[in-house]
Short mmCIF file of C-alpha atoms in Angstrom, two decimals:
data_model
loop_
_atom_site.label_atom_id
_atom_site.label_comp_id
_atom_site.label_asym_id
_atom_site.label_seq_id
_atom_site.Cartn_x
_atom_site.Cartn_y
_atom_site.Cartn_z
CA MET Z 1 0.00 0.00 0.00
CA LYS Z 2 1.53 3.29 -1.08
CA SER Z 3 0.74 6.73 0.12
CA VAL Z 4 1.60 10.30 -0.75
CA SER Z 5 4.52 11.44 1.39
CA SER Z 6 5.10 14.87 2.92
CA ASP Z 7 7.95 15.32 0.44
CA ASN Z 8 5.57 14.59 -2.46
CA VAL Z 9 3.15 17.18 -1.13
CA GLN Z 10 5.93 19.75 -0.70
CA SER Z 11 7.11 19.12 -4.27
CA LEU Z 12 3.59 19.75 -5.55
CA TRP Z 13 3.37 22.97 -3.53
CA ASP Z 14 6.73 24.05 -5.00
CA TYR Z 15 5.46 23.34 -8.51
CA MET Z 16 2.09 25.04 -8.07
CA THR Z 17 3.48 28.13 -6.33
CA LYS Z 18 6.03 28.55 -9.12
CA LYS Z 19 3.46 28.04 -11.86
CA TYR Z 20 0.86 30.37 -10.28
CA ARG Z 21 3.40 32.79 -8.76
CA SER Z 22 1.75 32.33 -5.40
CA ASN Z 23 3.21 32.61 -1.93
CA VAL Z 24 2.63 30.30 1.01
CA ILE Z 25 2.58 31.91 4.43
CA TYR Z 26 1.75 30.33 7.77
CA LYS Z 27 -1.06 32.12 9.54
CA ALA Z 28 0.79 31.86 12.81
CA SER Z 29 3.56 34.06 11.43
CA SER Z 30 1.29 36.54 9.69
CA ASP Z 31 0.39 39.80 11.45
CA GLU Z 32 -2.31 40.50 8.82
CA MET Z 33 -4.02 37.20 9.57
CA LYS Z 34 -3.83 37.80 13.32
CA LEU Z 35 -5.46 41.19 12.74
CA ILE Z 36 -8.18 39.72 10.51
CA ALA Z 37 -8.78 36.96 13.05
CA SER Z 38 -9.18 39.56 15.80
CA ILE Z 39 -11.64 41.59 13.70
CA LEU Z 40 -13.69 38.52 12.77
CA ASN Z 41 -13.65 37.45 16.39
CA ALA Z 42 -14.78 40.91 17.55
CA PHE Z 43 -17.72 40.83 15.14
CA GLU Z 44 -18.47 37.25 16.24
CA VAL Z 45 -18.14 35.99 12.66
CA VAL Z 46 -15.66 33.30 13.57
CA ASP Z 47 -13.70 32.47 16.67
CA TYR Z 48 -10.07 33.69 16.64
CA LYS Z 49 -8.57 30.28 17.38
CA LYS Z 50 -10.82 28.54 14.85
CA PHE Z 51 -9.90 31.01 12.09
CA MET Z 52 -6.21 30.57 12.75
CA SER Z 53 -6.18 26.81 13.24
CA GLN Z 54 -8.86 25.42 10.90
CA PHE Z 55 -9.23 27.73 7.92
CA CYS Z 56 -6.71 28.23 5.15
CA THR Z 57 -7.21 31.61 3.51
CA THR Z 58 -6.17 32.95 0.12
CA ILE Z 59 -5.94 36.65 -0.58
CA GLY Z 60 -4.71 37.47 -4.06
CA ASN Z 61 -1.54 35.44 -4.60
CA ASN Z 62 -0.97 34.81 -0.91
CA ILE Z 63 -2.05 31.50 0.56
CA TYR Z 64 -2.19 31.47 4.35
CA LEU Z 65 -2.00 28.00 5.84
CA SER Z 66 -3.75 27.22 9.07
CA THR Z 67 -1.79 26.14 12.13
CA ASN Z 68 -3.41 22.68 11.83
CA TYR Z 69 -2.34 22.21 8.20
CA HIS Z 70 0.32 19.61 9.00
CA LYS Z 71 -2.15 17.58 11.06
CA ILE Z 72 -4.31 16.67 8.06
CA LEU Z 73 -3.67 13.67 5.82
CA GLU Z 74 -1.24 14.13 2.95
CA VAL Z 75 -3.93 13.44 0.32
CA ASP Z 76 -6.00 16.19 1.92
CA GLN Z 77 -2.96 18.48 1.82
CA VAL Z 78 -2.74 17.80 -1.93
CA ALA Z 79 -6.44 18.65 -2.31
CA LEU Z 80 -5.95 21.79 -0.22
CA CYS Z 81 -3.02 22.92 -2.36
CA VAL Z 82 -5.19 22.61 -5.46
CA HIS Z 83 -8.22 24.21 -3.75
CA GLU Z 84 -6.27 27.31 -2.76
CA HIS Z 85 -4.78 27.66 -6.23
CA VAL Z 86 -8.29 27.69 -7.67
CA HIS Z 87 -8.78 30.86 -5.61
CA VAL Z 88 -5.47 32.28 -6.84
CA ARG Z 89 -6.62 31.78 -10.44
CA GLN Z 90 -10.08 33.20 -9.72
CA PHE Z 91 -8.40 36.38 -8.50
CA LYS Z 92 -6.07 36.53 -11.49
CA GLU Z 93 -8.95 36.08 -13.92
CA ASP Z 94 -11.02 38.77 -12.22
CA PRO Z 95 -9.28 41.13 -9.77
CA THR Z 96 -12.72 42.24 -8.54
CA SER Z 97 -13.43 38.68 -7.41
CA MET Z 98 -12.09 39.42 -3.92
CA LEU Z 99 -14.61 42.22 -3.50
CA LYS Z 100 -17.39 40.05 -4.94
CA TYR Z 101 -16.33 37.24 -2.60
CA ALA Z 102 -16.55 39.57 0.38
CA VAL Z 103 -19.87 41.26 -0.37
CA ASP Z 104 -21.88 38.86 -2.57
CA ARG Z 105 -22.79 35.57 -0.87
CA SER Z 106 -24.01 34.05 -4.15
CA LYS Z 107 -20.63 34.72 -5.81
CA ARG Z 108 -18.84 33.52 -2.69
CA THR Z 109 -20.80 30.28 -2.93
CA LEU Z 110 -19.90 29.90 -6.58
CA TYR Z 111 -16.17 30.52 -5.98
CA GLU Z 112 -16.14 27.97 -3.16
CA CYS Z 113 -18.12 25.43 -5.20
CA GLU Z 114 -15.49 25.52 -7.92
CA ALA Z 115 -12.74 25.11 -5.33
CA TYR Z 116 -14.53 22.25 -3.55
CA ARG Z 117 -15.07 20.54 -6.89
CA SER Z 118 -11.29 20.45 -7.22
CA ASN Z 119 -11.10 18.70 -3.81
CA MET Z 120 -13.48 16.05 -5.11
CA GLU Z 121 -11.53 15.66 -8.36
CA ILE Z 122 -8.18 15.29 -6.61
CA LEU Z 123 -9.42 12.90 -3.93
CA PHE Z 124 -11.19 10.79 -6.54
CA TYR Z 125 -8.05 10.70 -8.64
CA LEU Z 126 -5.86 9.68 -5.71
CA THR Z 127 -8.20 7.44 -3.75
CA GLY Z 128 -11.22 6.63 -5.93
CA LYS Z 129 -13.58 8.28 -3.46
CA TYR Z 130 -14.51 11.63 -1.96
CA PRO Z 131 -16.80 13.05 0.71
CA SER Z 132 -20.36 13.53 -0.51
CA PRO Z 133 -21.45 16.75 -2.26
CA THR Z 134 -23.75 17.37 0.71
CA GLU Z 135 -20.81 17.28 3.12
CA TYR Z 136 -18.92 19.82 1.02
CA ALA Z 137 -22.01 21.99 0.59
CA ASN Z 138 -22.56 22.02 4.34
CA LEU Z 139 -19.02 23.33 4.86
CA LEU Z 140 -20.29 26.56 3.33
CA LYS Z 141 -22.25 27.18 6.53
CA HIS Z 142 -18.95 28.57 7.83
CA TYR Z 143 -18.96 31.16 5.03
CA ASN Z 144 -21.97 33.20 6.09
CA VAL Z 145 -24.25 32.04 3.27
CA ASN Z 146 -27.95 31.16 3.44
CA LYS Z 147 -29.99 27.99 2.84
CA LYS Z 148 -30.56 28.84 -0.81
CA ASP Z 149 -26.79 29.05 -1.36
CA ILE Z 150 -26.27 25.70 0.38
CA THR Z 151 -28.96 24.12 -1.81
CA PHE Z 152 -27.28 25.57 -4.88
CA ALA Z 153 -23.91 24.22 -3.73
CA LYS Z 154 -25.41 20.73 -3.32
CA GLU Z 155 -26.78 20.84 -6.86
CA TYR Z 156 -23.55 22.23 -8.34
CA LEU Z 157 -21.43 19.62 -6.58
CA THR Z 158 -23.85 16.77 -7.32
CA LYS Z 159 -23.71 17.63 -11.02
CA SER Z 160 -19.91 17.85 -10.71
CA ALA Z 161 -19.80 14.46 -8.96
CA ALA Z 162 -21.61 12.91 -11.94
CA ILE Z 163 -18.81 14.14 -14.21
CA ILE Z 164 -16.08 13.02 -11.80
CA ASP Z 165 -17.61 9.53 -11.43
CA LYS Z 166 -17.36 9.11 -15.20
CA GLY Z 167 -13.67 10.02 -15.09
CA GLY Z 168 -13.95 13.66 -16.10
CA VAL Z 169 -11.90 16.49 -14.65
CA VAL Z 170 -13.25 20.01 -15.13
CA THR Z 171 -11.20 22.30 -12.91
CA LEU Z 172 -8.05 23.72 -14.47
CA GLU Z 173 -5.93 23.43 -11.31
CA SER Z 174 -6.92 19.78 -10.87
CA LYS Z 175 -5.76 19.10 -14.42
CA VAL Z 176 -2.45 20.88 -13.72
CA ALA Z 177 -1.89 18.93 -10.48
CA ILE Z 178 -2.92 15.60 -12.01
CA ALA Z 179 -0.58 16.11 -14.95
CA TRP Z 180 2.22 16.83 -12.47
CA MET Z 181 1.39 13.75 -10.37
CA ASN Z 182 1.21 11.53 -13.45
CA LYS Z 183 4.68 12.67 -14.38
CA ASN Z 184 6.26 12.77 -10.94
CA LEU Z 185 4.41 10.19 -8.86
CA PRO Z 186 3.59 7.45 -11.37
CA LYS Z 187 4.06 4.56 -8.92
CA ILE Z 188 1.73 6.14 -6.41
CA ILE Z 189 -0.88 6.82 -9.03
CA GLN Z 190 -0.70 3.25 -10.30
CA ALA Z 191 -1.15 1.87 -6.79
CA LYS Z 192 -4.00 4.29 -6.04
CA VAL Z 193 -3.38 5.89 -2.70
CA MET Z 194 -5.32 4.42 0.17
CA LEU Z 195 -6.79 6.75 2.79
CA MET S 1 -31.68 63.40 -18.88
CA MET S 2 -34.32 61.37 -20.74
CA ARG S 3 -31.64 59.93 -23.00
CA PHE S 4 -29.61 58.91 -19.95
CA ILE S 5 -32.59 57.12 -18.37
CA ILE S 6 -33.31 55.27 -21.63
CA MET S 7 -29.67 54.20 -21.82
CA ILE S 8 -29.81 52.88 -18.27
CA LEU S 9 -33.03 50.97 -18.97
CA VAL S 10 -31.58 49.48 -22.16
CA PHE S 11 -28.48 48.41 -20.24
CA VAL S 12 -30.54 46.84 -17.47
CA PHE S 13 -32.73 44.89 -19.89
CA MET S 14 -29.70 43.77 -21.91
CA ALA S 15 -27.97 42.58 -18.75
CA CYS S 16 -30.97 40.58 -17.58
CA ASP S 17 -30.86 36.88 -18.29
CA ASP S 18 -32.89 35.76 -15.33
CA CYS S 19 -33.19 32.13 -14.39
CA GLU S 20 -34.54 29.96 -11.62
CA TYR S 21 -31.77 28.92 -9.26
CA ASN S 22 -30.47 25.37 -9.72
CA GLU S 23 -31.95 25.30 -13.24
CA THR S 24 -29.45 23.95 -15.78
CA ARG S 25 -29.10 24.30 -19.53
CA CYS S 26 -26.74 23.69 -22.41
CA LYS S 27 -25.36 26.77 -24.09
CA GLY S 28 -23.37 25.51 -27.01
CA ASN S 29 -21.26 22.77 -25.48
CA VAL S 30 -21.20 24.40 -22.06
CA ALA S 31 -23.35 23.17 -19.18
CA GLU S 32 -24.65 26.16 -17.27
CA ILE S 33 -26.32 26.35 -13.88
CA CYS S 34 -28.43 29.13 -12.44
CA SER S 35 -26.77 30.49 -9.30
CA SER S 36 -28.46 31.37 -6.03
CA GLY S 37 -28.15 34.97 -7.23
CA GLY S 38 -30.30 34.14 -10.27
CA GLU S 39 -27.54 34.36 -12.89
CA TRP S 40 -26.40 31.79 -15.40
CA GLU S 41 -22.94 30.53 -14.51
CA THR S 42 -20.69 27.95 -16.14
CA LEU S 43 -20.93 24.53 -14.53
CA ALA S 44 -18.57 22.87 -16.99
CA ASP S 45 -17.26 23.50 -20.47
CA CYS S 46 -17.67 20.02 -21.94
CA ASP S 47 -14.99 20.73 -24.57
CA ASP S 48 -12.45 21.32 -21.79
CA ILE S 49 -13.09 18.20 -19.74
CA TRP S 50 -9.97 16.10 -19.24
CA ASP S 51 -10.60 12.39 -19.36
CA ALA S 52 -7.96 9.68 -19.01
CA ASP S 53 -9.86 7.50 -21.50
CA GLY S 54 -9.84 10.25 -24.11
CA ASN S 55 -13.64 10.46 -24.37
CA ILE S 56 -15.21 13.39 -26.14
CA TRP S 57 -17.74 15.09 -23.88
CA ALA S 58 -20.94 16.82 -24.85
CA CYS S 59 -23.64 18.81 -23.12
CA CYS S 60 -26.99 17.09 -23.14
CA SER S 61 -30.01 16.28 -21.02
CA ASP S 62 -29.35 14.49 -17.74
CA PRO S 63 -31.45 11.41 -16.92
CA GLU S 64 -31.42 12.69 -13.33
CA GLY S 65 -32.95 15.97 -14.52
CA GLY S 66 -31.67 19.11 -16.15
CA TYR S 67 -28.51 19.17 -18.24
CA ASN S 68 -24.87 18.26 -17.74
CA CYS S 69 -21.72 17.15 -19.57
CA PHE S 70 -21.53 13.47 -20.49
CA PRO S 71 -19.25 11.33 -22.60
CA GLU S 72 -20.67 11.91 -26.08
CA ASP S 73 -21.86 8.31 -26.57
CA GLU S 74 -24.03 8.61 -23.43
CA CYS S 75 -25.85 11.70 -24.62
CA VAL S 76 -29.52 11.12 -25.26
CA GLY S 77 -30.56 14.59 -26.24
CA GLY S 78 -29.20 18.08 -26.20
CA GLU S 79 -30.21 21.66 -26.34
CA LEU S 80 -27.51 22.85 -28.66
#
């Protein structure tokens, strides 16, 4: 039984950050993130500790990793790397996307749906399975969206799951990461990583 | 002033492409889904789907309801 190693994950991060010109910063060492966490905590949007430890955040080209990042499984770290680079590309394609993300819950839902679809694609590619679309959709409850948005996310991700189950990959960053893994981790891919 | 108001109205009507959220459709070979904000958004561009088996994908009606991308030989009807 083979598994993705920490070194494999780091190599993918190196490749993706170079390709997307992104930067990886640990939240614990970021004064901006500590400030944002304090503000969110003050407005009772999200608890300071939870924001710092459980949520990775991407702003522009900067990806801020949570303090718990290294505690998650390596396959989930791969999925996270791809997920955050979806947000990097969304910003590059439309610099107003950050503003839309902040003020428009429907757009925020859409941006996150695309990113969560990449999680499903990567996990399916590596392990042959993924958490249900409903589980992913329910994660959006942490993003200050309403029931209609959650229902939309379920539909979007269910439709996406139908494509994934037939072997299709839609998201650009998933294609980039899969091409890299095919080239650099062929033995792992052949063995299909086990969770 | 009147000309300005007419221009605004024209712009608003041109921009409107209202839809019922979660509704899906095929626009060309792109599967679109109506967002919770009531706007058509791309679900998947079937031409851009990567597939290890090299299948060609097409947008067509989904047996589960609505529309989606499927390998071309599984398509039973489209809205192209």
